PDB file of C-alpha atoms in Angstrom:
ATOM      1  CA  ALA A 131      88.961  66.815  76.862  1.00 59.00           C
ATOM      2  CA  LEU A 132      91.868  66.678  79.304  1.00 64.00           C
ATOM      3  CA  PRO A 133      94.108  64.607  76.957  1.00 78.00           C
ATOM      4  CA  ILE A 134      93.591  67.233  74.246  1.00 83.00           C
ATOM      5  CA  TYR A 135      94.864  69.954  76.580  1.00 84.00           C
ATOM      6  CA  GLN A 136      97.774  67.749  77.637  1.00 84.00           C
ATOM      7  CA  ALA A 137      98.655  67.102  73.989  1.00 82.00           C
ATOM      8  CA  ALA A 138      98.311  70.822  73.238  1.00 83.00           C
ATOM      9  CA  GLU A 139     100.713  71.655  76.047  1.00 85.00           C
ATOM     10  CA  HIS A 140     103.190  68.937  75.075  1.00 82.00           C
ATOM     11  CA  PHE A 141     103.231  69.805  71.360  1.00 79.00           C
ATOM     12  CA  ARG A 142     102.951  73.541  72.075  1.00 83.00           C
ATOM     13  CA  ASN A 143      99.951  73.917  69.798  1.00 84.00           C
ATOM     14  CA  PRO A 144      96.480  75.275  70.526  1.00 88.00           C
ATOM     15  CA  PRO A 145      93.803  72.734  71.510  1.00 88.00           C
ATOM     16  CA  ARG A 146      91.785  73.580  68.390  1.00 90.00           C
ATOM     17  CA  ARG A 147      94.733  72.443  66.202  1.00 87.00           C
ATOM     18  CA  ILE A 148      94.995  69.174  68.174  1.00 84.00           C
ATOM     19  CA  ARG A 149      91.256  68.640  67.633  1.00 86.00           C
ATOM     20  CA  ARG A 150      91.704  69.325  63.900  1.00 87.00           C
ATOM     21  CA  TRP A 151      94.538  66.771  63.763  1.00 83.00           C
ATOM     22  CA  LEU A 152      92.329  64.244  65.521  1.00 83.00           C
ATOM     23  CA  ARG A 153      89.480  64.872  63.045  1.00 84.00           C
ATOM     24  CA  ARG A 154      91.871  64.482  60.112  1.00 83.00           C
ATOM     25  CA  PHE A 155      93.226  61.275  61.562  1.00 78.00           C
ATOM     26  CA  GLN A 156      89.724  59.925  62.156  1.00 78.00           C
ATOM     27  CA  THR A 157      88.832  60.726  58.531  1.00 80.00           C
ATOM     28  CA  PHE A 158      92.037  59.024  57.394  1.00 75.00           C
ATOM     29  CA  GLN A 159      91.168  55.927  59.454  1.00 69.00           C
ATOM     30  CA  GLU A 160      87.647  55.814  58.045  1.00 71.00           C
ATOM     31  CA  GLU A 161      88.901  56.161  54.471  1.00 69.00           C
ATOM     32  CA  ASN A 162      91.538  53.451  54.979  1.00 64.00           C
ATOM     33  CA  LEU A 163      89.608  51.078  57.225  1.00 59.00           C
ATOM     34  CA  GLU A 164      90.637  47.922  55.376  1.00 54.00           C
ATOM     35  CA  SER A 165      94.376  48.588  55.571  1.00 51.00           C
ATOM     36  CA  LEU A 166      94.059  49.666  59.210  1.00 47.00           C
ATOM     37  CA  SER A 167      92.343  46.526  60.416  1.00 44.00           C
ATOM     38  CA  GLU A 168      93.573  44.723  63.512  1.00 45.00           C
ATOM     39  CA  GLY A 169      97.215  43.804  63.215  1.00 45.00           C
ATOM     40  CA  LYS A 170     100.585  44.508  64.745  1.00 55.00           C
ATOM     41  CA  TYR A 171     102.410  47.667  65.623  1.00 66.00           C
ATOM     42  CA  LEU A 172     105.636  48.400  63.803  1.00 75.00           C
ATOM     43  CA  GLY A 173     108.705  46.682  65.175  1.00 76.00           C
ATOM     44  CA  ALA A 174     111.860  48.531  66.199  1.00 78.00           C
ATOM     45  CA  GLU A 175     113.507  48.122  62.785  1.00 82.00           C
ATOM     46  CA  ALA A 176     110.445  49.369  60.911  1.00 83.00           C
ATOM     47  CA  GLU A 177     110.093  52.309  63.316  1.00 86.00           C
ATOM     48  CA  GLU A 178     113.739  53.221  62.748  1.00 88.00           C
ATOM     49  CA  LYS A 179     113.086  53.181  59.004  1.00 89.00           C
ATOM     50  CA  LEU A 180     110.082  55.475  59.488  1.00 90.00           C
ATOM     51  CA  ALA A 181     112.036  57.819  61.787  1.00 90.00           C
ATOM     52  CA  GLU A 182     114.850  58.008  59.220  1.00 92.00           C
ATOM     53  CA  TRP A 183     112.275  58.864  56.551  1.00 91.00           C
ATOM     54  CA  VAL A 184     110.882  61.709  58.713  1.00 89.00           C
ATOM     55  CA  LEU A 185     114.395  63.093  59.310  1.00 89.00           C
ATOM     56  CA  THR A 186     115.259  62.801  55.614  1.00 91.00           C
ATOM     57  CA  GLN A 187     112.083  64.686  54.706  1.00 88.00           C
ATOM     58  CA  ARG A 188     113.056  67.427  57.155  1.00 84.00           C
ATOM     59  CA  GLU A 189     116.616  67.621  55.813  1.00 86.00           C
ATOM     60  CA  GLN A 190     115.156  68.084  52.346  1.00 88.00           C
ATOM     61  CA  GLN A 191     112.802  70.724  53.783  1.00 85.00           C
ATOM     62  CA  GLN A 192     109.813  68.593  52.770  1.00 84.00           C
ATOM     63  CA  PRO A 193     106.773  68.862  55.037  1.00 82.00           C
ATOM     64  CA  VAL A 194     105.698  65.829  57.045  1.00 82.00           C
ATOM     65  CA  THR A 195     101.959  66.058  57.567  1.00 79.00           C
ATOM     66  CA  GLU A 196      99.841  63.756  59.679  1.00 77.00           C
ATOM     67  CA  GLU A 197      98.538  62.195  56.488  1.00 80.00           C
ATOM     68  CA  THR A 198     101.977  61.549  54.959  1.00 85.00           C
ATOM     69  CA  LEU A 199     103.239  60.066  58.244  1.00 86.00           C
ATOM     70  CA  PHE A 200     100.257  57.686  58.423  1.00 85.00           C
ATOM     71  CA  GLN A 201     100.604  56.772  54.743  1.00 86.00           C
ATOM     72  CA  LYS A 202     104.312  56.004  55.103  1.00 89.00           C
ATOM     73  CA  ALA A 203     103.731  53.997  58.304  1.00 87.00           C
ATOM     74  CA  THR A 204     100.950  52.040  56.566  1.00 83.00           C
ATOM     75  CA  LYS A 205     103.199  51.373  53.572  1.00 85.00           C
ATOM     76  CA  ILE A 206     105.991  50.096  55.814  1.00 82.00           C
ATOM     77  CA  GLY A 207     103.491  48.112  57.889  1.00 78.00           C
ATOM     78  CA  ARG A 208     101.984  46.313  54.896  1.00 75.00           C
ATOM     79  CA  SER A 209     104.998  44.018  54.873  1.00 70.00           C
ATOM     80  CA  LEU A 210     103.981  42.691  58.318  1.00 67.00           C
ATOM     81  CA  GLU A 211     102.075  39.437  58.340  1.00 60.00           C
ATOM     82  CA  GLY A 212      98.572  40.117  59.628  1.00 59.00           C
ATOM     83  CA  GLY A 213      98.662  43.805  58.752  1.00 61.00           C
ATOM     84  CA  PHE A 214      99.553  46.880  60.710  1.00 67.00           C
ATOM     85  CA  LYS A 215      97.543  48.559  63.447  1.00 69.00           C
ATOM     86  CA  ILE A 216      97.820  52.342  63.443  1.00 74.00           C
ATOM     87  CA  SER A 217      96.320  54.721  65.946  1.00 75.00           C
ATOM     88  CA  TYR A 218      96.694  58.282  67.093  1.00 76.00           C
ATOM     89  CA  GLU A 219      98.189  56.995  70.343  1.00 76.00           C
ATOM     90  CA  TRP A 220     100.776  54.992  68.401  1.00 77.00           C
ATOM     91  CA  ALA A 221     101.669  58.056  66.328  1.00 79.00           C
ATOM     92  CA  VAL A 222     102.158  60.226  69.430  1.00 77.00           C
ATOM     93  CA  ARG A 223     104.269  57.539  71.135  1.00 78.00           C
ATOM     94  CA  PHE A 224     106.289  57.071  67.939  1.00 81.00           C
ATOM     95  CA  MET A 225     107.021  60.808  67.762  1.00 80.00           C
ATOM     96  CA  LEU A 226     108.023  60.878  71.424  1.00 77.00           C
ATOM     97  CA  ARG A 227     110.178  57.717  71.228  1.00 79.00           C
ATOM     98  CA  HIS A 228     112.149  59.212  68.363  1.00 79.00           C
ATOM     99  CA  ASN A 229     112.274  62.775  69.734  1.00 78.00           C
ATOM    100  CA  LEU A 230     110.382  64.030  66.700  1.00 77.00           C
ATOM    101  CA  SER A 231     107.995  66.218  68.655  1.00 52.00           C
ATOM    102  CA  THR A 232     110.475  68.908  69.625  1.00 36.00           C
ATOM    103  CA  HIS A 233     109.866  72.396  68.364  1.00 39.00           C
ATOM    104  CA  SER A 234     113.398  72.855  67.086  1.00 38.00           C
ATOM    105  CA  LYS A 235     112.083  71.501  63.794  1.00 43.00           C
ATOM    106  CA  VAL A 236     108.545  71.594  62.478  1.00 46.00           C
ATOM    107  CA  ALA A 237     106.989  68.140  62.656  1.00 47.00           C
ATOM    108  CA  VAL A 238     103.808  69.019  60.831  1.00 53.00           C
ATOM    109  CA  ALA A 239     103.375  71.240  57.797  1.00 57.00           C
ATOM    110  CA  HIS A 240     101.089  74.232  58.163  1.00 61.00           C
ATOM    111  CA  PRO A 241     100.340  76.041  54.903  1.00 66.00           C
ATOM    112  CA  LEU A 242     100.926  79.767  54.949  1.00 67.00           C
ATOM    113  CA  PRO A 243      98.060  82.114  54.171  1.00 72.00           C
ATOM    114  CA  LYS A 244      97.672  82.711  50.437  1.00 73.00           C
ATOM    115  CA  ASP A 245      98.601  86.394  50.624  1.00 79.00           C
ATOM    116  CA  THR A 246     101.801  85.889  52.664  1.00 78.00           C
ATOM    117  CA  GLU A 247     104.158  86.136  49.677  1.00 77.00           C
ATOM    118  CA  GLU A 248     102.417  89.275  48.406  1.00 80.00           C
ATOM    119  CA  ASN A 249     102.481  90.862  51.880  1.00 78.00           C
ATOM    120  CA  ALA A 250     106.180  90.055  52.265  1.00 79.00           C
ATOM    121  CA  GLN A 251     107.014  91.643  48.897  1.00 80.00           C
ATOM    122  CA  SER A 252     104.941  94.707  49.763  1.00 81.00           C
ATOM    123  CA  PHE A 253     106.720  95.058  53.104  1.00 78.00           C
ATOM    124  CA  ILE A 254     110.167  94.732  51.488  1.00 81.00           C
ATOM    125  CA  LYS A 255     109.292  97.412  48.909  1.00 79.00           C
ATOM    126  CA  SER A 256     108.022  99.772  51.631  1.00 78.00           C
ATOM    127  CA  VAL A 257     111.234  99.319  53.629  1.00 78.00           C
ATOM    128  CA  GLN A 258     113.358  99.911  50.515  1.00 77.00           C
ATOM    129  CA  ILE A 259     111.379 103.066  49.645  1.00 78.00           C
ATOM    130  CA  GLY A 260     111.801 104.305  53.213  1.00 69.00           C
ATOM    131  CA  ARG A 261     115.594 103.970  52.915  1.00 67.00           C
ATOM    132  CA  ALA A 262     115.820 105.821  49.612  1.00 59.00           C
TER     133      ALA A 262
END
């Protein structure tokens, strides 16, 4: 449990979210077992390509979820002879190596509650009525 709390502190997210990410990743691994079989980690050039993709997604204000990161890494890794080995530890190290875990930009998409837009519109109307 200690690594979960360390990850929570590092990524400035609650431990329950880290656990949810781990469960999602485990599900992803189980669903993609064949493509995740023993192989190599991405080389420096491939990692640079993946890091550029993450930054491009952010520039375009597109969310980068755990799933999309793993899918893109797997796609890039398929070109490696012998396959590509992906793990949660690799993903964390990748994010750290490329300074993608800072909170200045959101690294992982979190959907807003369904009623957020409605609540925002209601609040704006109430403020406008209060000014009239």
